[in-house]
Short mmCIF file of N, CA, C and O in Angstrom, two decimals:
data_model
loop_
_atom_site.label_atom_id
_atom_site.label_comp_id
_atom_site.label_asym_id
_atom_site.label_seq_id
_atom_site.Cartn_x
_atom_site.Cartn_y
_atom_site.Cartn_z
N GLN A 1310 21.28 -23.99 -4.18
CA GLN A 1310 21.09 -23.76 -2.78
C GLN A 1310 19.96 -22.58 -2.62
O GLN A 1310 19.89 -21.75 -3.46
N LEU A 1311 19.24 -22.72 -1.68
CA LEU A 1311 18.18 -21.66 -1.34
C LEU A 1311 18.86 -20.46 -0.86
O LEU A 1311 19.72 -20.61 0.25
N ASN A 1312 18.51 -19.36 -1.41
CA ASN A 1312 19.27 -18.09 -0.82
C ASN A 1312 18.34 -16.90 -1.29
O ASN A 1312 17.93 -16.80 -2.35
N LEU A 1313 18.22 -16.11 -0.33
CA LEU A 1313 17.59 -14.84 -0.44
C LEU A 1313 18.54 -13.74 0.05
O LEU A 1313 18.89 -13.80 1.36
N VAL A 1314 18.77 -12.68 -0.74
CA VAL A 1314 19.60 -11.72 -0.33
C VAL A 1314 18.97 -10.31 -0.56
O VAL A 1314 18.64 -10.00 -1.66
N GLU A 1315 18.75 -9.51 0.47
CA GLU A 1315 18.21 -8.20 0.52
C GLU A 1315 19.29 -7.17 0.19
O GLU A 1315 20.54 -7.41 0.68
N SER A 1316 19.03 -6.09 -0.48
CA SER A 1316 19.82 -5.02 -0.71
C SER A 1316 19.17 -3.76 -0.88
O SER A 1316 17.81 -3.80 -1.13
N GLY A 1317 19.80 -2.62 -0.82
CA GLY A 1317 19.06 -1.38 -1.04
C GLY A 1317 18.77 -0.53 0.14
O GLY A 1317 18.28 0.63 -0.01
N GLY A 1318 19.11 -1.06 1.41
CA GLY A 1318 18.85 -0.26 2.45
C GLY A 1318 19.77 0.85 2.73
O GLY A 1318 20.85 1.03 2.05
N GLY A 1319 19.59 1.74 3.63
CA GLY A 1319 20.39 2.82 3.86
C GLY A 1319 19.73 3.87 4.70
O GLY A 1319 18.73 3.66 5.37
N LEU A 1320 20.39 5.00 4.77
CA LEU A 1320 19.87 6.16 5.56
C LEU A 1320 19.20 7.15 4.59
O LEU A 1320 19.92 7.53 3.62
N VAL A 1321 18.07 7.54 4.96
CA VAL A 1321 17.39 8.56 4.06
C VAL A 1321 16.56 9.49 5.06
O VAL A 1321 16.26 9.08 6.05
N GLN A 1322 16.44 10.76 4.54
CA GLN A 1322 15.57 11.68 5.28
C GLN A 1322 14.17 11.43 5.04
O GLN A 1322 13.70 10.85 4.18
N ALA A 1323 13.39 11.87 6.05
CA ALA A 1323 11.96 11.70 5.89
C ALA A 1323 11.43 12.29 4.62
O ALA A 1323 11.83 13.41 4.26
N GLY A 1324 10.50 11.63 4.08
CA GLY A 1324 9.99 12.02 2.76
C GLY A 1324 10.71 11.47 1.53
O GLY A 1324 10.23 11.51 0.34
N GLY A 1325 11.86 10.95 1.74
CA GLY A 1325 12.67 10.27 0.70
C GLY A 1325 12.17 8.96 0.38
O GLY A 1325 11.18 8.39 0.91
N SER A 1326 13.01 8.29 -0.53
CA SER A 1326 12.58 7.04 -1.11
C SER A 1326 13.77 6.00 -1.12
O SER A 1326 14.96 6.41 -1.18
N LEU A 1327 13.39 4.78 -0.95
CA LEU A 1327 14.41 3.71 -1.15
C LEU A 1327 13.72 2.63 -1.99
O LEU A 1327 12.56 2.33 -1.81
N ARG A 1328 14.62 1.90 -2.55
CA ARG A 1328 14.12 0.64 -3.28
C ARG A 1328 14.95 -0.50 -2.80
O ARG A 1328 16.06 -0.60 -3.04
N LEU A 1329 14.13 -1.49 -2.24
CA LEU A 1329 14.82 -2.67 -1.59
C LEU A 1329 14.65 -3.80 -2.76
O LEU A 1329 13.65 -3.92 -3.39
N SER A 1330 15.74 -4.55 -2.81
CA SER A 1330 15.68 -5.73 -3.82
C SER A 1330 15.91 -7.03 -2.95
O SER A 1330 16.61 -6.99 -1.95
N CYS A 1331 15.28 -8.05 -3.31
CA CYS A 1331 15.42 -9.37 -2.88
C CYS A 1331 15.76 -10.29 -4.02
O CYS A 1331 14.90 -10.65 -4.80
N THR A 1332 16.98 -10.70 -4.09
CA THR A 1332 17.34 -11.64 -5.10
C THR A 1332 17.35 -12.98 -4.63
O THR A 1332 17.95 -13.37 -3.59
N VAL A 1333 16.64 -13.84 -5.36
CA VAL A 1333 16.32 -15.18 -4.91
C VAL A 1333 17.04 -16.28 -5.71
O VAL A 1333 17.02 -16.13 -7.01
N SER A 1334 17.68 -17.15 -5.17
CA SER A 1334 18.41 -18.25 -5.73
C SER A 1334 17.80 -19.59 -5.19
O SER A 1334 17.42 -19.67 -4.08
N GLY A 1335 17.80 -20.58 -6.06
CA GLY A 1335 17.45 -21.89 -5.71
C GLY A 1335 15.93 -22.31 -5.86
O GLY A 1335 15.59 -23.49 -5.84
N PHE A 1336 15.10 -21.45 -6.10
CA PHE A 1336 13.75 -21.70 -6.51
C PHE A 1336 13.20 -20.47 -7.25
O PHE A 1336 13.76 -19.31 -7.11
N SER A 1337 12.14 -20.68 -8.01
CA SER A 1337 11.58 -19.62 -8.74
C SER A 1337 10.62 -18.83 -7.87
O SER A 1337 9.74 -19.54 -7.13
N ILE A 1338 10.55 -17.55 -8.04
CA ILE A 1338 9.54 -16.78 -7.30
C ILE A 1338 8.18 -16.96 -7.74
O ILE A 1338 7.17 -16.40 -7.26
N ARG A 1339 8.02 -17.66 -8.90
CA ARG A 1339 6.68 -18.01 -9.40
C ARG A 1339 6.04 -19.29 -8.53
O ARG A 1339 4.86 -19.53 -8.71
N SER A 1340 6.88 -19.96 -7.87
CA SER A 1340 6.59 -21.23 -7.18
C SER A 1340 6.25 -20.87 -5.68
O SER A 1340 5.46 -21.72 -5.05
N ARG A 1341 6.70 -19.78 -5.00
CA ARG A 1341 6.47 -19.55 -3.61
C ARG A 1341 6.24 -18.13 -3.43
O ARG A 1341 6.91 -17.25 -4.02
N SER A 1342 5.26 -17.77 -2.64
CA SER A 1342 4.98 -16.36 -2.27
C SER A 1342 6.27 -15.69 -1.51
O SER A 1342 6.92 -16.42 -0.78
N ILE A 1343 6.49 -14.56 -1.79
CA ILE A 1343 7.52 -13.74 -1.17
C ILE A 1343 6.89 -12.59 -0.32
O ILE A 1343 6.08 -11.86 -0.76
N GLY A 1344 7.39 -12.54 1.02
CA GLY A 1344 6.96 -11.42 1.76
C GLY A 1344 8.14 -10.59 2.19
O GLY A 1344 9.23 -10.90 2.22
N TRP A 1345 7.74 -9.25 2.42
CA TRP A 1345 8.71 -8.26 3.10
C TRP A 1345 8.22 -8.08 4.49
O TRP A 1345 7.11 -7.81 4.79
N PHE A 1346 9.12 -8.00 5.48
CA PHE A 1346 8.99 -7.93 6.87
C PHE A 1346 9.88 -6.94 7.43
O PHE A 1346 11.07 -6.60 6.84
N ARG A 1347 9.61 -6.37 8.67
CA ARG A 1347 10.44 -5.45 9.21
C ARG A 1347 10.36 -5.67 10.79
O ARG A 1347 9.40 -6.00 11.25
N GLN A 1348 11.58 -5.34 11.41
CA GLN A 1348 11.64 -5.33 12.84
C GLN A 1348 12.47 -4.18 13.40
O GLN A 1348 13.62 -4.16 12.98
N ALA A 1349 11.89 -3.45 14.18
CA ALA A 1349 12.53 -2.31 14.90
C ALA A 1349 12.90 -2.80 16.23
O ALA A 1349 12.14 -3.66 16.86
N PRO A 1350 13.92 -2.25 16.96
CA PRO A 1350 14.26 -2.56 18.25
C PRO A 1350 12.97 -2.44 19.25
O PRO A 1350 12.29 -1.43 19.18
N GLY A 1351 12.82 -3.50 19.99
CA GLY A 1351 11.73 -3.54 20.93
C GLY A 1351 10.33 -3.92 20.41
O GLY A 1351 9.38 -3.85 21.15
N ASN A 1352 10.29 -4.14 19.01
CA ASN A 1352 9.05 -4.49 18.33
C ASN A 1352 9.03 -5.83 17.89
O ASN A 1352 10.12 -6.46 17.65
N GLU A 1353 7.91 -6.33 17.59
CA GLU A 1353 7.68 -7.55 16.96
C GLU A 1353 7.88 -7.53 15.53
O GLU A 1353 7.83 -6.42 14.90
N ARG A 1354 8.44 -8.61 14.85
CA ARG A 1354 8.55 -8.57 13.45
C ARG A 1354 7.16 -8.54 12.85
O ARG A 1354 6.22 -9.22 13.18
N GLU A 1355 7.05 -7.59 11.83
CA GLU A 1355 5.70 -7.35 11.25
C GLU A 1355 5.69 -7.58 9.79
O GLU A 1355 6.80 -7.23 9.04
N GLY A 1356 4.70 -8.05 9.13
CA GLY A 1356 4.50 -8.08 7.82
C GLY A 1356 4.35 -6.80 7.16
O GLY A 1356 3.49 -5.96 7.61
N VAL A 1357 4.97 -6.44 6.14
CA VAL A 1357 4.93 -5.05 5.34
C VAL A 1357 4.17 -5.31 4.10
O VAL A 1357 3.28 -4.63 3.84
N SER A 1358 4.58 -6.24 3.36
CA SER A 1358 3.92 -6.61 2.02
C SER A 1358 4.21 -8.00 1.59
O SER A 1358 5.16 -8.62 2.01
N CYS A 1359 3.41 -8.41 0.68
CA CYS A 1359 3.78 -9.88 0.08
C CYS A 1359 3.12 -9.84 -1.30
O CYS A 1359 2.26 -9.10 -1.66
N ILE A 1360 3.68 -10.80 -2.00
CA ILE A 1360 3.20 -11.12 -3.40
C ILE A 1360 3.28 -12.56 -3.60
O ILE A 1360 4.12 -13.25 -3.31
N SER A 1361 2.19 -13.13 -4.24
CA SER A 1361 1.97 -14.49 -4.44
C SER A 1361 2.84 -14.84 -5.66
O SER A 1361 3.17 -14.21 -6.41
N GLY A 1362 3.13 -16.27 -5.69
CA GLY A 1362 3.82 -16.80 -6.70
C GLY A 1362 3.03 -16.94 -7.98
O GLY A 1362 3.75 -16.82 -9.04
N SER A 1363 1.78 -17.08 -7.87
CA SER A 1363 0.93 -17.17 -9.07
C SER A 1363 -0.18 -16.12 -8.98
O SER A 1363 -0.39 -15.63 -7.81
N LEU A 1364 -0.90 -15.96 -9.93
CA LEU A 1364 -1.94 -14.93 -10.13
C LEU A 1364 -1.39 -13.50 -9.71
O LEU A 1364 -0.19 -13.15 -9.90
N ASP A 1365 -2.13 -12.83 -9.02
CA ASP A 1365 -1.88 -11.41 -8.72
C ASP A 1365 -2.26 -10.98 -7.24
O ASP A 1365 -2.77 -9.96 -7.03
N ASP A 1366 -1.98 -11.81 -6.25
CA ASP A 1366 -2.32 -11.49 -5.02
C ASP A 1366 -1.21 -10.79 -4.21
O ASP A 1366 -0.05 -11.20 -4.25
N THR A 1367 -1.47 -9.57 -3.84
CA THR A 1367 -0.55 -8.69 -3.13
C THR A 1367 -1.32 -8.11 -1.97
O THR A 1367 -2.49 -7.85 -2.02
N LYS A 1368 -0.55 -7.90 -0.84
CA LYS A 1368 -1.06 -7.36 0.45
C LYS A 1368 -0.19 -6.30 0.92
O LYS A 1368 1.14 -6.40 0.74
N TYR A 1369 -0.65 -5.37 1.69
CA TYR A 1369 0.10 -4.33 2.25
C TYR A 1369 -0.29 -4.15 3.72
O TYR A 1369 -1.56 -4.15 3.93
N ALA A 1370 0.50 -3.86 4.59
CA ALA A 1370 0.26 -3.31 5.89
C ALA A 1370 -0.54 -2.04 5.79
O ALA A 1370 -0.18 -1.25 5.01
N ASP A 1371 -1.52 -1.78 6.70
CA ASP A 1371 -2.17 -0.38 6.74
C ASP A 1371 -1.20 0.67 6.71
O ASP A 1371 -1.38 1.70 6.17
N SER A 1372 -0.19 0.46 7.51
CA SER A 1372 0.81 1.59 7.74
C SER A 1372 1.59 2.01 6.47
O SER A 1372 2.14 2.99 6.53
N VAL A 1373 1.64 1.18 5.39
CA VAL A 1373 2.40 1.51 4.34
C VAL A 1373 1.52 1.61 3.01
O VAL A 1373 2.09 2.00 2.05
N LYS A 1374 0.34 1.45 3.12
CA LYS A 1374 -0.54 1.50 1.97
C LYS A 1374 -0.45 2.81 1.36
O LYS A 1374 -0.54 3.83 2.07
N GLY A 1375 -0.32 2.96 0.09
CA GLY A 1375 -0.25 4.18 -0.73
C GLY A 1375 1.17 4.73 -0.69
O GLY A 1375 1.44 5.68 -1.55
N ARG A 1376 2.09 4.09 0.02
CA ARG A 1376 3.52 4.63 0.11
C ARG A 1376 4.48 3.49 -0.52
O ARG A 1376 5.48 3.92 -1.07
N PHE A 1377 4.24 2.30 -0.11
CA PHE A 1377 5.14 1.12 -0.60
C PHE A 1377 4.47 0.43 -1.75
O PHE A 1377 3.27 0.23 -1.76
N THR A 1378 5.28 -0.12 -2.59
CA THR A 1378 4.75 -0.95 -3.82
C THR A 1378 5.70 -2.10 -3.82
O THR A 1378 6.87 -2.02 -4.01
N ILE A 1379 5.06 -3.40 -3.92
CA ILE A 1379 5.85 -4.58 -4.16
C ILE A 1379 5.68 -4.96 -5.58
O ILE A 1379 4.69 -4.77 -6.21
N SER A 1380 6.80 -5.43 -6.13
CA SER A 1380 6.77 -5.88 -7.51
C SER A 1380 7.82 -6.94 -7.65
O SER A 1380 8.62 -7.28 -6.78
N ARG A 1381 7.91 -7.57 -8.89
CA ARG A 1381 8.91 -8.57 -9.11
C ARG A 1381 9.25 -8.55 -10.54
O ARG A 1381 8.59 -8.07 -11.48
N ASP A 1382 10.34 -9.24 -10.77
CA ASP A 1382 11.01 -9.34 -12.08
C ASP A 1382 11.36 -10.75 -12.23
O ASP A 1382 12.23 -11.27 -11.64
N VAL A 1383 10.41 -11.61 -12.90
CA VAL A 1383 10.65 -13.16 -12.99
C VAL A 1383 11.88 -13.39 -13.80
O VAL A 1383 12.39 -14.64 -13.69
N THR A 1384 12.32 -12.56 -14.74
CA THR A 1384 13.43 -12.85 -15.52
C THR A 1384 14.65 -12.85 -14.62
O THR A 1384 15.69 -13.61 -15.03
N THR A 1385 14.80 -12.10 -13.62
CA THR A 1385 15.90 -12.02 -12.69
C THR A 1385 15.60 -12.71 -11.35
O THR A 1385 16.51 -12.70 -10.51
N ASN A 1386 14.37 -13.20 -11.26
CA ASN A 1386 14.02 -13.73 -9.92
C ASN A 1386 14.25 -12.89 -8.74
O ASN A 1386 14.77 -13.23 -7.73
N THR A 1387 13.68 -11.74 -8.92
CA THR A 1387 14.09 -10.55 -8.02
C THR A 1387 12.71 -9.98 -7.59
O THR A 1387 11.84 -9.70 -8.38
N VAL A 1388 12.51 -9.80 -6.31
CA VAL A 1388 11.28 -9.11 -5.80
C VAL A 1388 11.77 -7.74 -5.27
O VAL A 1388 12.82 -7.63 -4.51
N TYR A 1389 10.96 -6.67 -5.43
CA TYR A 1389 11.32 -5.42 -5.06
C TYR A 1389 10.32 -4.80 -4.08
O TYR A 1389 9.17 -5.25 -4.11
N LEU A 1390 10.79 -3.85 -3.27
CA LEU A 1390 9.91 -3.12 -2.36
C LEU A 1390 10.25 -1.62 -2.60
O LEU A 1390 11.34 -1.21 -2.11
N GLN A 1391 9.35 -0.87 -3.32
CA GLN A 1391 9.65 0.54 -3.52
C GLN A 1391 9.06 1.22 -2.45
O GLN A 1391 7.85 1.03 -2.16
N MET A 1392 9.77 2.11 -1.76
CA MET A 1392 9.26 2.78 -0.52
C MET A 1392 9.48 4.24 -0.74
O MET A 1392 10.52 4.77 -0.89
N ASP A 1393 8.39 4.91 -0.68
CA ASP A 1393 8.32 6.37 -1.02
C ASP A 1393 7.76 6.96 0.23
O ASP A 1393 7.00 6.33 1.15
N SER A 1394 7.82 8.31 0.37
CA SER A 1394 7.33 9.04 1.46
C SER A 1394 7.72 8.49 2.75
O SER A 1394 6.94 8.24 3.64
N LEU A 1395 8.94 8.07 2.94
CA LEU A 1395 9.46 7.39 4.23
C LEU A 1395 9.29 8.26 5.49
O LEU A 1395 9.39 9.47 5.44
N LYS A 1396 8.98 7.59 6.39
CA LYS A 1396 8.73 8.27 7.76
C LYS A 1396 9.74 7.61 8.82
O LYS A 1396 10.18 6.48 8.60
N PRO A 1397 10.05 8.40 9.81
CA PRO A 1397 11.02 7.80 10.86
C PRO A 1397 10.43 6.49 11.45
O PRO A 1397 11.27 5.73 11.73
N GLU A 1398 9.17 6.32 11.58
CA GLU A 1398 8.69 5.02 12.20
C GLU A 1398 8.81 3.93 11.13
O GLU A 1398 8.55 2.78 11.50
N ASP A 1399 9.24 4.18 9.90
CA ASP A 1399 9.63 3.00 8.98
C ASP A 1399 10.96 2.52 9.28
O ASP A 1399 11.39 1.60 8.73
N THR A 1400 11.72 3.06 10.19
CA THR A 1400 13.04 2.62 10.49
C THR A 1400 12.97 1.30 11.05
O THR A 1400 12.34 1.00 12.01
N ALA A 1401 13.77 0.26 10.43
CA ALA A 1401 13.70 -1.00 10.97
C ALA A 1401 14.73 -1.81 10.13
O ALA A 1401 15.30 -1.33 9.06
N VAL A 1402 15.01 -2.97 10.51
CA VAL A 1402 15.63 -4.00 9.66
C VAL A 1402 14.59 -4.68 8.77
O VAL A 1402 13.55 -5.14 9.33
N TYR A 1403 14.76 -4.60 7.41
CA TYR A 1403 13.81 -5.24 6.65
C TYR A 1403 14.28 -6.54 5.94
O TYR A 1403 15.48 -6.67 5.54
N TYR A 1404 13.47 -7.59 6.11
CA TYR A 1404 13.69 -8.85 5.62
C TYR A 1404 12.81 -9.37 4.48
O TYR A 1404 11.60 -8.92 4.49
N CYS A 1405 13.39 -10.15 3.52
CA CYS A 1405 12.41 -10.78 2.59
C CYS A 1405 12.51 -12.16 3.06
O CYS A 1405 13.46 -12.75 3.54
N ALA A 1406 11.38 -12.95 2.71
CA ALA A 1406 11.27 -14.34 2.99
C ALA A 1406 10.33 -14.91 2.02
O ALA A 1406 9.47 -14.38 1.31
N ALA A 1407 10.48 -16.33 1.96
CA ALA A 1407 9.76 -17.07 1.04
C ALA A 1407 8.64 -17.99 1.90
O ALA A 1407 9.09 -18.51 2.98
N GLN A 1408 7.38 -17.97 1.56
CA GLN A 1408 6.48 -18.74 2.14
C GLN A 1408 6.80 -20.24 2.26
O GLN A 1408 7.33 -20.60 1.30
N ARG A 1409 6.33 -20.94 3.17
CA ARG A 1409 6.70 -22.29 3.31
C ARG A 1409 6.19 -23.15 2.15
O ARG A 1409 5.21 -22.93 1.60
N VAL A 1410 7.17 -24.20 1.99
CA VAL A 1410 6.75 -25.19 0.97
C VAL A 1410 5.48 -25.77 1.25
O VAL A 1410 5.30 -26.29 2.44
N GLY A 1411 4.57 -25.95 0.39
CA GLY A 1411 3.22 -26.61 0.59
C GLY A 1411 2.02 -25.59 0.82
O GLY A 1411 0.96 -25.97 0.66
N ALA A 1412 2.37 -24.33 1.14
CA ALA A 1412 1.48 -23.30 1.14
C ALA A 1412 1.02 -22.94 -0.26
O ALA A 1412 1.72 -23.07 -1.21
N SER A 1413 -0.16 -22.39 -0.28
CA SER A 1413 -0.62 -21.97 -1.57
C SER A 1413 0.19 -20.93 -2.20
O SER A 1413 0.61 -19.94 -1.58
N HIS A 1414 0.55 -21.12 -3.51
CA HIS A 1414 1.36 -20.16 -4.25
C HIS A 1414 0.37 -19.24 -4.90
O HIS A 1414 0.81 -18.23 -5.67
N TYR A 1415 -0.90 -19.23 -4.75
CA TYR A 1415 -1.95 -18.30 -5.28
C TYR A 1415 -2.23 -17.20 -4.27
O TYR A 1415 -2.79 -16.16 -4.66
N VAL A 1416 -1.82 -17.48 -2.99
CA VAL A 1416 -2.10 -16.46 -1.97
C VAL A 1416 -0.90 -16.30 -1.08
O VAL A 1416 -0.12 -17.16 -0.78
N CYS A 1417 -0.74 -14.92 -0.73
CA CYS A 1417 0.43 -14.71 0.22
C CYS A 1417 -0.23 -14.29 1.55
O CYS A 1417 -1.39 -13.73 1.61
N TYR A 1418 0.58 -14.56 2.61
CA TYR A 1418 0.10 -14.22 3.97
C TYR A 1418 0.96 -13.22 4.63
O TYR A 1418 2.22 -13.11 4.31
N SER A 1419 0.46 -12.52 5.64
CA SER A 1419 1.18 -11.43 6.33
C SER A 1419 1.94 -12.00 7.59
O SER A 1419 2.73 -11.28 7.90
N SER A 1420 1.67 -13.21 8.02
CA SER A 1420 2.15 -13.62 9.29
C SER A 1420 3.64 -14.21 9.13
O SER A 1420 3.75 -14.99 8.11
N PRO A 1421 4.49 -13.81 9.86
CA PRO A 1421 5.93 -14.35 9.71
C PRO A 1421 6.02 -15.85 9.83
O PRO A 1421 6.80 -16.54 9.43
N SER A 1422 4.99 -16.48 10.66
CA SER A 1422 4.99 -17.84 10.91
C SER A 1422 4.76 -18.69 9.50
O SER A 1422 4.96 -19.81 9.58
N GLU A 1423 4.24 -18.07 8.53
CA GLU A 1423 4.04 -18.72 7.30
C GLU A 1423 5.16 -18.71 6.35
O GLU A 1423 5.12 -19.46 5.39
N TYR A 1424 6.31 -18.25 6.80
CA TYR A 1424 7.48 -18.12 5.97
C TYR A 1424 8.63 -18.94 6.67
O TYR A 1424 8.79 -18.84 7.89
N THR A 1425 9.44 -19.61 5.79
CA THR A 1425 10.40 -20.46 6.32
C THR A 1425 11.82 -20.15 5.83
O THR A 1425 12.77 -20.71 6.37
N SER A 1426 11.94 -19.53 4.71
CA SER A 1426 13.28 -19.11 4.24
C SER A 1426 13.50 -17.60 4.33
O SER A 1426 12.59 -16.94 3.74
N TRP A 1427 14.49 -17.21 4.96
CA TRP A 1427 14.61 -15.78 5.17
C TRP A 1427 15.95 -15.26 4.72
O TRP A 1427 17.03 -15.95 4.76
N GLY A 1428 16.03 -14.05 4.30
CA GLY A 1428 17.27 -13.36 4.01
C GLY A 1428 17.94 -12.81 5.25
O GLY A 1428 17.40 -13.05 6.48
N GLN A 1429 19.02 -12.15 5.19
CA GLN A 1429 19.86 -11.67 6.37
C GLN A 1429 19.42 -10.40 6.78
O GLN A 1429 19.76 -9.99 7.90
N GLY A 1430 18.57 -9.69 5.98
CA GLY A 1430 17.98 -8.34 6.37
C GLY A 1430 18.87 -7.20 5.99
O GLY A 1430 20.11 -7.37 5.72
N THR A 1431 18.33 -6.07 5.72
CA THR A 1431 18.99 -4.90 5.33
C THR A 1431 18.40 -3.66 6.23
O THR A 1431 17.20 -3.59 6.38
N GLN A 1432 19.21 -2.85 6.74
CA GLN A 1432 18.85 -1.80 7.57
C GLN A 1432 18.45 -0.57 6.86
O GLN A 1432 18.97 -0.18 5.84
N VAL A 1433 17.16 -0.15 7.21
CA VAL A 1433 16.68 1.07 6.72
C VAL A 1433 16.41 2.09 7.86
O VAL A 1433 15.73 1.78 8.81
N THR A 1434 17.03 3.20 7.67
CA THR A 1434 17.02 4.27 8.73
C THR A 1434 16.48 5.64 8.01
O THR A 1434 17.04 6.04 7.16
N VAL A 1435 15.41 6.07 8.68
CA VAL A 1435 14.85 7.35 8.23
C VAL A 1435 14.98 8.40 9.23
O VAL A 1435 14.45 8.22 10.42
N SER A 1436 15.67 9.41 9.01
CA SER A 1436 15.99 10.55 9.90
C SER A 1436 14.82 11.60 9.77
O SER A 1436 14.24 11.77 8.73
N SER A 1437 14.57 12.27 10.79
CA SER A 1437 13.62 13.43 10.86
C SER A 1437 14.32 14.73 10.71
O SER A 1437 13.69 15.76 10.62
#
């Protein structure tokens, strides 16, 4: 069964760190690009970072460059998002998602419309 499960969210003070995990079942993360997205109340869902299934294409939103790092472990079929120097504006529900079947696995995209399989989300709250 296709399944993506996020974990690692929580409450952290500004300047702190969290590491989110996305454990994937039902397909190899080498076959489909994986993205991290977030949505805060009143805001649109936005792309945070993504990693392609093949080669080494990664992307980051300008707002998180230098602070967040996406990585993966193919042996456990898990994608991670290391979040450092967290700011209150990072507060949101964070989702991982798999890019649609048929899309290039050499390139990842930042638009939520390119993703068709989604996890349930994990809450990240950064206090000031």
